Structure formats: C-alpha cells, structure tokens
PDB file of C-alpha atoms and ligand atoms in Angstrom:
ATOM      1  CA  MET A 906      76.066-189.515 -50.791  1.00  0.00           C
ATOM      2  CA  THR A 907      75.211-185.589 -51.324  1.00  0.00           C
ATOM      3  CA  ARG A 908      71.858-184.489 -51.085  1.00  0.00           C
ATOM      4  CA  GLN A 909      69.920-183.645 -54.497  1.00  0.00           C
ATOM      5  CA  VAL A 910      67.391-181.030 -55.054  1.00  0.00           C
ATOM      6  CA  ILE A 911      64.127-182.708 -55.299  1.00  0.00           C
ATOM      7  CA  THR A 912      62.042-182.202 -58.798  1.00  0.00           C
ATOM      8  CA  ALA A 913      58.995-183.307 -60.441  1.00  0.00           C
ATOM      9  CA  SER A 914      60.986-186.063 -62.172  1.00  0.00           C
ATOM     10  CA  THR A 915      62.603-186.901 -58.845  1.00  0.00           C
ATOM     11  CA  ILE A 916      59.054-187.818 -57.476  1.00  0.00           C
ATOM     12  CA  MET A 917      57.888-189.531 -60.667  1.00  0.00           C
ATOM     13  CA  ALA A 918      60.823-191.964 -60.567  1.00  0.00           C
ATOM     14  CA  LYS A 919      59.886-192.980 -56.999  1.00  0.00           C
ATOM     15  CA  LYS A 920      56.763-194.789 -58.320  1.00  0.00           C
ATOM     16  CA  GLY A 921      57.297-198.312 -57.939  1.00  0.00           C
ATOM     17  CA  ALA A 922      60.652-197.785 -56.250  1.00  0.00           C
ATOM     18  CA  GLU A 923      60.102-196.134 -52.718  1.00  0.00           C
ATOM     19  CA  PRO A 924      57.439-194.303 -51.056  1.00  0.00           C
ATOM     20  CA  VAL A 925      57.299-190.482 -51.397  1.00  0.00           C
ATOM     21  CA  THR A 926      57.173-188.355 -48.454  1.00  0.00           C
ATOM     22  CA  MET A 927      55.213-185.311 -48.013  1.00  0.00           C
ATOM     23  CA  LEU A 928      54.473-183.080 -44.950  1.00  0.00           C
ATOM     24  CA  THR A 929      52.605-179.418 -44.910  1.00  0.00           C
ATOM     25  CA  ALA A 930      54.449-176.531 -43.856  1.00  0.00           C
ATOM     26  CA  TYR A 931      53.200-172.948 -43.274  1.00  0.00           C
ATOM     27  CA  ASP A 932      56.364-170.885 -42.232  1.00  0.00           C
ATOM     28  CA  TYR A 933      60.076-170.555 -42.644  1.00  0.00           C
ATOM     29  CA  ASN A 934      61.087-172.196 -39.670  1.00  0.00           C
ATOM     30  CA  MET A 935      59.274-175.576 -40.171  1.00  0.00           C
ATOM     31  CA  ALA A 936      59.906-175.855 -43.404  1.00  0.00           C
ATOM     32  CA  LYS A 937      63.409-175.292 -42.464  1.00  0.00           C
ATOM     33  CA  LEU A 938      63.169-178.234 -39.789  1.00  0.00           C
ATOM     34  CA  PHE A 939      61.432-180.615 -42.626  1.00  0.00           C
ATOM     35  CA  ASP A 940      63.850-179.791 -45.241  1.00  0.00           C
ATOM     36  CA  GLN A 941      66.750-180.471 -42.594  1.00  0.00           C
ATOM     37  CA  ALA A 942      64.941-183.801 -41.769  1.00  0.00           C
ATOM     38  CA  GLY A 943      64.963-185.158 -45.399  1.00  0.00           C
ATOM     39  CA  ILE A 944      61.310-184.810 -46.512  1.00  0.00           C
ATOM     40  CA  ASP A 945      60.597-185.039 -50.136  1.00  0.00           C
ATOM     41  CA  MET A 946      57.952-182.475 -50.530  1.00  0.00           C
ATOM     42  CA  LEU A 947      56.451-179.736 -48.616  1.00  0.00           C
ATOM     43  CA  LEU A 948      52.857-178.714 -49.389  1.00  0.00           C
ATOM     44  CA  VAL A 949      51.743-175.130 -48.426  1.00  0.00           C
ATOM     45  CA  GLY A 950      48.316-176.417 -48.092  1.00  0.00           C
ATOM     46  CA  ASP A 951      45.259-174.259 -48.013  1.00  0.00           C
ATOM     47  CA  SER A 952      44.893-176.037 -44.933  1.00  0.00           C
ATOM     48  CA  LEU A 953      46.502-172.981 -43.631  1.00  0.00           C
ATOM     49  CA  GLY A 954      43.109-171.508 -43.313  1.00  0.00           C
ATOM     50  CA  ASN A 955      42.094-173.834 -40.416  1.00  0.00           C
ATOM     51  CA  VAL A 956      45.484-174.507 -39.155  1.00  0.00           C
ATOM     52  CA  VAL A 957      47.161-171.359 -39.097  1.00  0.00           C
ATOM     53  CA  LEU A 958      44.654-168.578 -39.617  1.00  0.00           C
ATOM     54  CA  GLY A 959      41.771-170.084 -37.631  1.00  0.00           C
ATOM     55  CA  TYR A 960      39.183-169.799 -40.283  1.00  0.00           C
ATOM     56  CA  LYS A 961      36.292-172.754 -40.050  1.00  0.00           C
ATOM     57  CA  ASN A 962      37.501-174.590 -43.568  1.00  0.00           C
ATOM     58  CA  THR A 963      39.573-173.751 -46.560  1.00  0.00           C
ATOM     59  CA  LEU A 964      37.225-171.828 -48.450  1.00  0.00           C
ATOM     60  CA  PRO A 965      38.138-168.034 -47.242  1.00  0.00           C
ATOM     61  CA  VAL A 966      41.844-168.470 -48.032  1.00  0.00           C
ATOM     62  CA  THR A 967      42.918-166.088 -50.625  1.00  0.00           C
ATOM     63  CA  MET A 968      45.982-165.859 -53.006  1.00  0.00           C
ATOM     64  CA  GLU A 969      47.605-163.289 -51.217  1.00  0.00           C
ATOM     65  CA  GLU A 970      47.564-165.314 -48.051  1.00  0.00           C
ATOM     66  CA  MET A 971      48.878-168.336 -49.955  1.00  0.00           C
ATOM     67  CA  LEU A 972      51.811-166.257 -51.377  1.00  0.00           C
ATOM     68  CA  HIS A 973      52.404-164.779 -47.999  1.00  0.00           C
ATOM     69  CA  HIS A 974      52.988-168.219 -46.486  1.00  0.00           C
ATOM     70  CA  THR A 975      54.376-170.110 -49.834  1.00  0.00           C
ATOM     71  CA  LYS A 976      57.312-167.099 -49.888  1.00  0.00           C
ATOM     72  CA  ALA A 977      57.778-168.030 -45.966  1.00  0.00           C
ATOM     73  CA  VAL A 978      58.228-171.772 -46.919  1.00  0.00           C
ATOM     74  CA  THR A 979      60.475-171.571 -49.982  1.00  0.00           C
ATOM     75  CA  ARG A 980      62.773-169.263 -47.997  1.00  0.00           C
ATOM     76  CA  GLY A 981      63.504-171.934 -45.634  1.00  0.00           C
ATOM     77  CA  THR A 982      63.533-174.973 -47.923  1.00  0.00           C
ATOM     78  CA  GLU A 983      66.865-175.861 -49.804  1.00  0.00           C
ATOM     79  CA  TYR A 984      66.399-179.553 -51.073  1.00  0.00           C
ATOM     80  CA  ALA A 985      62.550-180.611 -50.858  1.00  0.00           C
ATOM     81  CA  LEU A 986      60.110-179.884 -53.744  1.00  0.00           C
ATOM     82  CA  VAL A 987      57.530-177.019 -52.252  1.00  0.00           C
ATOM     83  CA  VAL A 988      53.644-177.447 -53.809  1.00  0.00           C
ATOM     84  CA  ALA A 989      51.493-174.662 -53.075  1.00  0.00           C
ATOM     85  CA  ASP A 990      47.970-175.025 -52.955  1.00  0.00           C
ATOM     86  CA  MET A 991      45.602-172.862 -55.336  1.00  0.00           C
ATOM     87  CA  PRO A 992      43.109-171.768 -53.138  1.00  0.00           C
ATOM     88  CA  PHE A 993      39.134-171.873 -53.522  1.00  0.00           C
ATOM     89  CA  MET A 994      38.127-169.597 -56.550  1.00  0.00           C
ATOM     90  CA  SER A 995      41.606-168.651 -57.724  1.00  0.00           C
ATOM     91  CA  TYR A 996      41.096-171.138 -60.789  1.00  0.00           C
ATOM     92  CA  GLN A 997      37.185-171.727 -61.464  1.00  0.00           C
ATOM     93  CA  ALA A 998      36.606-168.455 -62.795  1.00  0.00           C
ATOM     94  CA  SER A 999      38.502-168.814 -66.235  1.00  0.00           C
ATOM     95  CA  GLU A1000      41.646-170.218 -67.579  1.00  0.00           C
ATOM     96  CA  THR A1001      43.516-166.923 -67.464  1.00  0.00           C
ATOM     97  CA  GLN A1002      42.671-166.350 -64.296  1.00  0.00           C
ATOM     98  CA  ALA A1003      44.054-169.750 -63.038  1.00  0.00           C
ATOM     99  CA  ILE A1004      47.046-169.439 -65.092  1.00  0.00           C
ATOM    100  CA  THR A1005      47.861-166.241 -63.788  1.00  0.00           C
ATOM    101  CA  ASN A1006      47.445-167.447 -60.128  1.00  0.00           C
ATOM    102  CA  ALA A1007      49.165-170.501 -60.803  1.00  0.00           C
ATOM    103  CA  GLY A1008      52.039-168.677 -62.237  1.00  0.00           C
ATOM    104  CA  ARG A1009      52.054-166.002 -59.319  1.00  0.00           C
ATOM    105  CA  LEU A1010      52.664-168.894 -56.904  1.00  0.00           C
ATOM    106  CA  ILE A1011      55.604-170.151 -58.815  1.00  0.00           C
ATOM    107  CA  LYS A1012      57.121-166.428 -59.887  1.00  0.00           C
ATOM    108  CA  GLU A1013      56.471-164.818 -56.503  1.00  0.00           C
ATOM    109  CA  GLY A1014      56.059-167.420 -54.223  1.00  0.00           C
ATOM    110  CA  LEU A1015      59.001-169.536 -55.580  1.00  0.00           C
ATOM    111  CA  ALA A1016      57.001-172.779 -55.183  1.00  0.00           C
ATOM    112  CA  ALA A1017      58.130-175.705 -57.612  1.00  0.00           C
ATOM    113  CA  ALA A1018      54.283-177.056 -58.455  1.00  0.00           C
ATOM    114  CA  VAL A1019      51.050-175.842 -57.563  1.00  0.00           C
ATOM    115  CA  LYS A1020      48.253-178.312 -56.257  1.00  0.00           C
ATOM    116  CA  ILE A1021      44.506-177.970 -57.501  1.00  0.00           C
ATOM    117  CA  GLU A1022      41.392-180.040 -56.324  1.00  0.00           C
ATOM    118  CA  GLY A1023      39.344-181.925 -58.872  1.00  0.00           C
ATOM    119  CA  GLY A1024      38.989-184.396 -61.187  1.00  0.00           C
ATOM    120  CA  LYS A1025      37.998-184.799 -65.099  1.00  0.00           C
ATOM    121  CA  GLU A1026      36.091-181.322 -64.809  1.00  0.00           C
ATOM    122  CA  ILE A1027      39.603-179.724 -64.430  1.00  0.00           C
ATOM    123  CA  ALA A1028      41.780-181.958 -66.653  1.00  0.00           C
ATOM    124  CA  GLU A1029      41.577-179.447 -69.808  1.00  0.00           C
ATOM    125  CA  LEU A1030      43.100-176.636 -67.275  1.00  0.00           C
ATOM    126  CA  ILE A1031      45.623-178.909 -66.277  1.00  0.00           C
ATOM    127  CA  LYS A1032      46.834-179.146 -69.740  1.00  0.00           C
ATOM    128  CA  LYS A1033      47.075-175.887 -70.308  1.00  0.00           C
ATOM    129  CA  MET A1034      48.980-175.256 -66.989  1.00  0.00           C
ATOM    130  CA  THR A1035      51.626-177.845 -67.847  1.00  0.00           C
ATOM    131  CA  ALA A1036      51.911-176.877 -71.429  1.00  0.00           C
ATOM    132  CA  ASN A1037      52.620-173.316 -70.036  1.00  0.00           C
ATOM    133  CA  GLY A1038      55.555-174.986 -67.862  1.00  0.00           C
ATOM    134  CA  ILE A1039      53.460-175.117 -64.551  1.00  0.00           C
ATOM    135  CA  PRO A1040      54.074-178.415 -62.845  1.00  0.00           C
ATOM    136  CA  VAL A1041      50.773-179.693 -61.243  1.00  0.00           C
ATOM    137  CA  VAL A1042      49.877-182.184 -58.511  1.00  0.00           C
ATOM    138  CA  GLY A1043      45.979-183.351 -58.727  1.00  0.00           C
ATOM    139  CA  HIS A1044      43.745-183.624 -55.482  1.00  0.00           C
ATOM    140  CA  ILE A1045      40.923-185.993 -55.572  1.00  0.00           C
ATOM    141  CA  GLY A1046      38.529-187.838 -53.113  1.00  0.00           C
ATOM    142  CA  LEU A1047      37.644-185.638 -50.406  1.00  0.00           C
ATOM    143  CA  ALA A1048      38.560-182.247 -51.668  1.00  0.00           C
ATOM    144  CA  PRO A1049      37.881-179.935 -48.700  1.00  0.00           C
ATOM    145  CA  GLN A1050      37.148-177.052 -51.260  1.00  0.00           C
ATOM    146  CA  TYR A1051      33.721-178.856 -52.223  1.00  0.00           C
ATOM    147  CA  VAL A1052      32.756-179.177 -48.705  1.00  0.00           C
ATOM    148  CA  ASN A1053      29.531-177.295 -49.253  1.00  0.00           C
ATOM    149  CA  GLN A1054      28.743-179.930 -52.143  1.00  0.00           C
ATOM    150  CA  LEU A1055      29.944-182.846 -50.300  1.00  0.00           C
ATOM    151  CA  GLY A1056      27.936-182.161 -47.040  1.00  0.00           C
ATOM    152  CA  GLY A1057      30.848-182.384 -44.763  1.00  0.00           C
ATOM    153  CA  PHE A1058      34.368-184.295 -44.502  1.00  0.00           C
ATOM    154  CA  LYS A1059      33.548-187.874 -45.546  1.00  0.00           C
ATOM    155  CA  VAL A1060      35.317-190.795 -46.604  1.00  0.00           C
ATOM    156  CA  GLN A1061      34.534-190.670 -50.678  1.00  0.00           C
ATOM    157  CA  GLY A1062      33.994-193.359 -53.478  1.00  0.00           C
ATOM    158  CA  LYS A1063      32.585-195.775 -51.284  1.00  0.00           C
ATOM    159  CA  ASN A1064      29.224-196.767 -53.899  1.00  0.00           C
ATOM    160  CA  LEU A1065      29.929-198.336 -57.322  1.00  0.00           C
ATOM    161  CA  ALA A1066      29.403-194.999 -59.183  1.00  0.00           C
ATOM    162  CA  ALA A1067      31.565-193.097 -56.765  1.00  0.00           C
ATOM    163  CA  ALA A1068      34.465-195.335 -56.642  1.00  0.00           C
ATOM    164  CA  GLN A1069      34.575-195.756 -60.447  1.00  0.00           C
ATOM    165  CA  LYS A1070      34.544-191.912 -60.852  1.00  0.00           C
ATOM    166  CA  LEU A1071      37.683-191.508 -58.805  1.00  0.00           C
ATOM    167  CA  ILE A1072      39.241-194.285 -60.929  1.00  0.00           C
ATOM    168  CA  ASP A1073      38.265-192.125 -64.103  1.00  0.00           C
ATOM    169  CA  ASP A1074      39.185-188.810 -62.354  1.00  0.00           C
ATOM    170  CA  ALA A1075      42.605-190.314 -61.659  1.00  0.00           C
ATOM    171  CA  LYS A1076      43.262-191.430 -65.205  1.00  0.00           C
ATOM    172  CA  ALA A1077      42.259-187.914 -66.365  1.00  0.00           C
ATOM    173  CA  LEU A1078      44.565-186.127 -64.223  1.00  0.00           C
ATOM    174  CA  GLU A1079      47.443-188.414 -65.357  1.00  0.00           C
ATOM    175  CA  GLU A1080      46.315-187.957 -69.005  1.00  0.00           C
ATOM    176  CA  ALA A1081      46.329-183.850 -68.241  1.00  0.00           C
ATOM    177  CA  GLY A1082      49.808-184.155 -67.396  1.00  0.00           C
ATOM    178  CA  VAL A1083      50.109-184.287 -63.382  1.00  0.00           C
ATOM    179  CA  PHE A1084      53.381-185.554 -62.088  1.00  0.00           C
ATOM    180  CA  ALA A1085      51.656-186.596 -58.993  1.00  0.00           C
ATOM    181  CA  ALA A1086      47.972-187.122 -57.205  1.00  0.00           C
ATOM    182  CA  VAL A1087      46.840-186.362 -53.830  1.00  0.00           C
ATOM    183  CA  LEU A1088      44.393-189.068 -52.476  1.00  0.00           C
ATOM    184  CA  GLU A1089      42.090-187.819 -49.744  1.00  0.00           C
ATOM    185  CA  CYS A1090      39.821-190.114 -47.682  1.00  0.00           C
ATOM    186  CA  ILE A1091      39.312-192.897 -49.978  1.00  0.00           C
ATOM    187  CA  PRO A1092      38.929-196.682 -48.808  1.00  0.00           C
ATOM    188  CA  ALA A1093      42.523-198.369 -48.693  1.00  0.00           C
ATOM    189  CA  LYS A1094      41.281-200.974 -51.431  1.00  0.00           C
ATOM    190  CA  LEU A1095      40.233-198.203 -53.755  1.00  0.00           C
ATOM    191  CA  ALA A1096      43.151-196.295 -53.317  1.00  0.00           C
ATOM    192  CA  ALA A1097      45.264-199.358 -54.180  1.00  0.00           C
ATOM    193  CA  ILE A1098      43.550-199.876 -57.318  1.00  0.00           C
ATOM    194  CA  ILE A1099      43.988-196.316 -58.393  1.00  0.00           C
ATOM    195  CA  SER A1100      47.451-196.347 -57.498  1.00  0.00           C
ATOM    196  CA  GLU A1101      47.860-199.429 -59.480  1.00  0.00           C
ATOM    197  CA  SER A1102      45.977-197.529 -62.301  1.00  0.00           C
ATOM    198  CA  ILE A1103      48.043-194.711 -63.235  1.00  0.00           C
ATOM    199  CA  ASN A1104      51.666-194.303 -63.584  1.00  0.00           C
ATOM    200  CA  VAL A1105      52.381-191.225 -61.570  1.00  0.00           C
ATOM    201  CA  PRO A1106      52.841-191.677 -57.804  1.00  0.00           C
ATOM    202  CA  THR A1107      49.484-191.262 -55.622  1.00  0.00           C
ATOM    203  CA  ILE A1108      50.333-189.498 -52.337  1.00  0.00           C
ATOM    204  CA  GLY A1109      47.674-190.551 -49.461  1.00  0.00           C
ATOM    205  CA  ILE A1110      46.165-188.944 -46.816  1.00  0.00           C
ATOM    206  CA  GLY A1111      43.639-191.276 -45.346  1.00  0.00           C
ATOM    207  CA  ALA A1112      43.692-193.694 -47.861  1.00  0.00           C
ATOM    208  CA  GLY A1113      45.842-196.180 -46.824  1.00  0.00           C
ATOM    209  CA  ASN A1114      49.134-198.063 -47.212  1.00  0.00           C
ATOM    210  CA  ALA A1115      48.860-198.887 -50.850  1.00  0.00           C
ATOM    211  CA  CYS A1116      49.274-195.515 -51.906  1.00  0.00           C
ATOM    212  CA  ASP A1117      52.901-194.408 -53.293  1.00  0.00           C
ATOM    213  CA  GLY A1118      53.326-192.066 -50.913  1.00  0.00           C
ATOM    214  CA  GLN A1119      51.809-190.296 -47.609  1.00  0.00           C
ATOM    215  CA  VAL A1120      51.156-186.631 -46.392  1.00  0.00           C
ATOM    216  CA  LEU A1121      50.148-185.287 -43.419  1.00  0.00           C
ATOM    217  CA  VAL A1122      49.260-181.852 -41.978  1.00  0.00           C
ATOM    218  CA  CYS A1123      51.852-180.781 -39.772  1.00  0.00           C
ATOM    219  CA  ASN A1124      49.903-179.625 -36.645  1.00  0.00           C
ATOM    220  CA  ASP A1125      48.225-182.924 -36.947  1.00  0.00           C
ATOM    221  CA  PHE A1126      51.271-185.279 -36.596  1.00  0.00           C
ATOM    222  CA  LEU A1127      52.909-183.037 -34.041  1.00  0.00           C
ATOM    223  CA  GLY A1128      49.967-183.078 -31.893  1.00  0.00           C
ATOM    224  CA  MET A1129      49.512-179.392 -32.212  1.00  0.00           C
ATOM    225  CA  ASN A1130      46.166-179.159 -33.020  1.00  0.00           C
ATOM    226  CA  PRO A1131      43.545-178.423 -30.506  1.00  0.00           C
ATOM    227  CA  GLY A1132      40.649-179.392 -32.626  1.00  0.00           C
ATOM    228  CA  PHE A1133      39.242-182.778 -34.006  1.00  0.00           C
ATOM    229  CA  THR A1134      41.800-185.289 -35.015  1.00  0.00           C
ATOM    230  CA  PRO A1135      40.591-186.990 -38.139  1.00  0.00           C
ATOM    231  CA  LYS A1136      41.014-191.249 -37.529  1.00  0.00           C
ATOM    232  CA  PHE A1137      43.741-191.409 -40.384  1.00  0.00           C
ATOM    233  CA  VAL A1138      46.379-189.165 -38.401  1.00  0.00           C
ATOM    234  CA  LYS A1139      48.942-190.652 -36.393  1.00  0.00           C
ATOM    235  CA  LYS A1140      50.228-188.315 -33.604  1.00  0.00           C
ATOM    236  CA  TYR A1141      54.002-188.772 -33.763  1.00  0.00           C
ATOM    237  CA  ARG A1142      54.376-186.217 -30.841  1.00  0.00           C
ATOM    238  CA  ASN A1143      52.048-184.058 -28.130  1.00  0.00           C
ATOM    239  CA  LEU A1144      53.469-180.796 -28.781  1.00  0.00           C
ATOM    240  CA  GLN A1145      50.096-179.334 -27.538  1.00  0.00           C
ATOM    241  CA  GLN A1146      50.614-180.326 -24.002  1.00  0.00           C
ATOM    242  CA  GLU A1147      54.417-179.858 -24.325  1.00  0.00           C
ATOM    243  CA  ILE A1148      53.595-176.105 -25.328  1.00  0.00           C
ATOM    244  CA  ILE A1149      50.828-175.476 -22.821  1.00  0.00           C
ATOM    245  CA  ASP A1150      53.413-176.812 -20.044  1.00  0.00           C
ATOM    246  CA  ALA A1151      56.324-174.606 -21.314  1.00  0.00           C
ATOM    247  CA  ALA A1152      54.040-171.517 -20.966  1.00  0.00           C
ATOM    248  CA  GLN A1153      52.775-172.219 -17.657  1.00  0.00           C
ATOM    249  CA  GLU A1154      56.599-173.053 -16.432  1.00  0.00           C
ATOM    250  CA  TYR A1155      57.545-169.389 -18.084  1.00  0.00           C
ATOM    251  CA  ILE A1156      54.243-167.918 -16.348  1.00  0.00           C
ATOM    252  CA  ARG A1157      55.677-169.298 -12.797  1.00  0.00           C
ATOM    253  CA  ASP A1158      58.764-168.283 -13.473  1.00  0.00           C
ATOM    254  CA  VAL A1159      58.178-164.782 -14.506  1.00  0.00           C
ATOM    255  CA  GLN A1160      55.497-164.332 -11.271  1.00  0.00           C
ATOM    256  CA  THR A1161      58.057-165.672  -9.118  1.00  0.00           C
ATOM    257  CA  ARG A1162      61.084-163.855 -10.885  1.00  0.00           C
ATOM    258  CA  ALA A1163      62.792-167.280 -11.307  1.00  0.00           C
ATOM    259  CA  PHE A1164      63.356-165.890 -14.776  1.00  0.00           C
ATOM    260  CA  PRO A1165      65.505-164.202 -15.802  1.00  0.00           C
ATOM    261  CA  ALA A1166      68.365-165.535 -14.124  1.00  0.00           C
ATOM    262  CA  PRO A1167      71.988-163.921 -13.775  1.00  0.00           C
ATOM    263  CA  ALA A1168      72.632-166.141 -17.173  1.00  0.00           C
ATOM    264  CA  HIS A1169      70.018-164.293 -19.027  1.00  0.00           C
ATOM    265  CA  THR A1170      71.045-161.007 -17.936  1.00  0.00           C
ATOM    266  CA  PHE A1171      73.579-158.415 -19.096  1.00  0.00           C
ATOM    267  CA  ALA A1172      76.002-156.470 -16.457  1.00  0.00           C
ATOM    268  CA  ILE A1173      77.348-153.295 -16.117  1.00  0.00           C
ATOM    269  CA  ASN A1174      80.573-151.894 -14.819  1.00  0.00           C
ATOM    270  CA  GLU A1175      79.974-151.367 -11.284  1.00  0.00           C
ATOM    271  CA  GLU A1176      82.395-147.910 -11.605  1.00  0.00           C
ATOM    272  CA  VAL A1177      79.816-146.565 -14.138  1.00  0.00           C
ATOM    273  CA  LEU A1178      77.090-147.325 -11.712  1.00  0.00           C
ATOM    274  CA  GLU A1179      78.982-145.644  -9.235  1.00  0.00           C
ATOM    275  CA  LYS A1180      79.173-142.488 -10.885  1.00  0.00           C
ATOM    276  CA  LEU A1181      75.386-141.962 -11.717  1.00  0.00           C
ATOM    277  CA  TYR A1182      73.124-139.585 -10.078  1.00  0.00           C
TER     278      TYR A1182
HETATM  279  O1  LIG B1966      45.496-178.433 -47.807  1.00  0.00           O
HETATM  280  C1  LIG B1966      46.201-179.206 -47.627  1.00  0.00           C
HETATM  281  O2  LIG B1966      46.741-179.453 -46.030  1.00  0.00           O
HETATM  282  C2  LIG B1966      45.829-180.508 -48.091  1.00  0.00           C
HETATM  283  C3  LIG B1966      46.333-181.722 -47.730  1.00  0.00           C
HETATM  284  C4  LIG B1966      45.166-182.474 -46.647  1.00  0.00           C
HETATM  285  C5  LIG B1966      46.780-182.874 -48.618  1.00  0.00           C
HETATM  286  O3  LIG B1966      45.140-180.542 -49.432  1.00  0.00           O
END
C-alpha cells in the first residue's frame, strides 16, 4: 500500500481503531529517520530547551529557537504530521500575539499544527486559533511551562479536585476544537477515564497504556540523555554509551595514526610528486 501523508483527520480517525505513534525530533536528520521508520507524528517539543540547548527547563525557549528547529524538522519530513510547540510566553500575553506566533510556526516553520499547554483557561484562545485555520494539539497534566507553579515535575491529578479538573479540562479542549491532546504524568486509571470521556485521541507520556497514542522524547527513548531518566521512559537503546565508545575509539585511532587508513585517503600521481621542488 502506498504511504499517505498524515493529516489531522488521519490522527482523529485512529481513535478507537489503532494507537497513534509520536516522537519528538529537533533536527533534519532525526526527523528523516523517524519519518522513514513510519512514525505518525513528530513533535518539535519545547523540550528542545533541556534536550538540545542545555537550559534547566523549557521556560527560556524562544519563538526564534522553535522556528529554527521546526524548519529543520519539516525539511526532513515527508509523511509524518509535524507539530510545533508554542513556547512559554508566546501565547499568554494576548490573543493577537498567540495567533501571530502560531501562524509563524505554520507559515515559516511549515508545521502542520501547534501544541499549547493548558486546560479550560486557554479554551477560548484555542477556539480562535482553530477558527483561523490553525490545527491545535492540547497538553494537560504535567505542563512543564507551569513548573514554577506546580513546584516541580510531579504526577498530576492525584486528588479528587485535581482529577475532576483534568477531566473538565480535556472536555474543554475537545469542545474548543483540538484534534488531539497530550496527557503528561497522569495516573493510568485517570488517563483511561479522560480518554473515554472525549472523542479526540489522547497521546500519553507517563499516562499509561489506555491512552489513544504515546509520545516519548527522542533522546530519552534512545538512551542519549545523560541526565535523570523519568520512570515512564523505556530506553530502547543505550546510544549514550555507544557514542562515548565511538568517540574514544576515534581518539585512540587518531593518536596511534590508525585513522585515516588508505581507504579514507586521496592519492596523487607519483609523476606529479617527482616534479615538485
Ligand atoms: O516538549 C515536549 O517534548 C513535550 C512532550 C513531553 C509531550 O511537550
């Protein structure tokens, strides 16, 4: 069967039919590889801040940084649906600023959709975005841009009021027009209830197996993250060690002149050499 370009409608149609697959990507090469592997959605997450740019959290990430990496990812993607995160303070100050910035991620970054953190309180904004032709993915539960209010990266929705608020937030996002919603760090049974209570796919990260899809940060699942690994991450490879081993082998080869070998070297005609000097 010929492979089709994934659209927001393709993602919505997967609800109840088959799980949605999503990974983060921040550059051309990684996007090209994940796209070739058959991933449904690529997220240019503002996790870019921690993972690629070395910030302590996602708060310092700017629109220009998001655009720079979104452009690289969309250049490497043929089939997957690319979602670009709206960074902290790119949508809070006013609706005009939010729509302008979301529009830039689509017009300049060539993303197919934007992701925005928050529940009921941003539902009106999401309505305006979708009414203006901007497909939106919601994001509730642990919203890393709210880390200073949440007091750390903790599992969300553990008491009655917080659990009920997450259900209400998910319904408000659906009603506002999102075509999918990320559920981050939510107890699995609560994420299952949320997933059943809305008609758009939920994409879980640390939210159990009943979500309609899953997302992981690429450096985490590849074992390429030298820092703390959250409980919800499954490391599919240990590329961190592979990369250190390869670099040490290269250092040794250069120091012992084992590299470059004749196979990596350009030749010159001996007659030319003889005529030199
Ligand atoms: O920025 C990001 O990578 C995210 C995922 C954790 C969902 O928002």
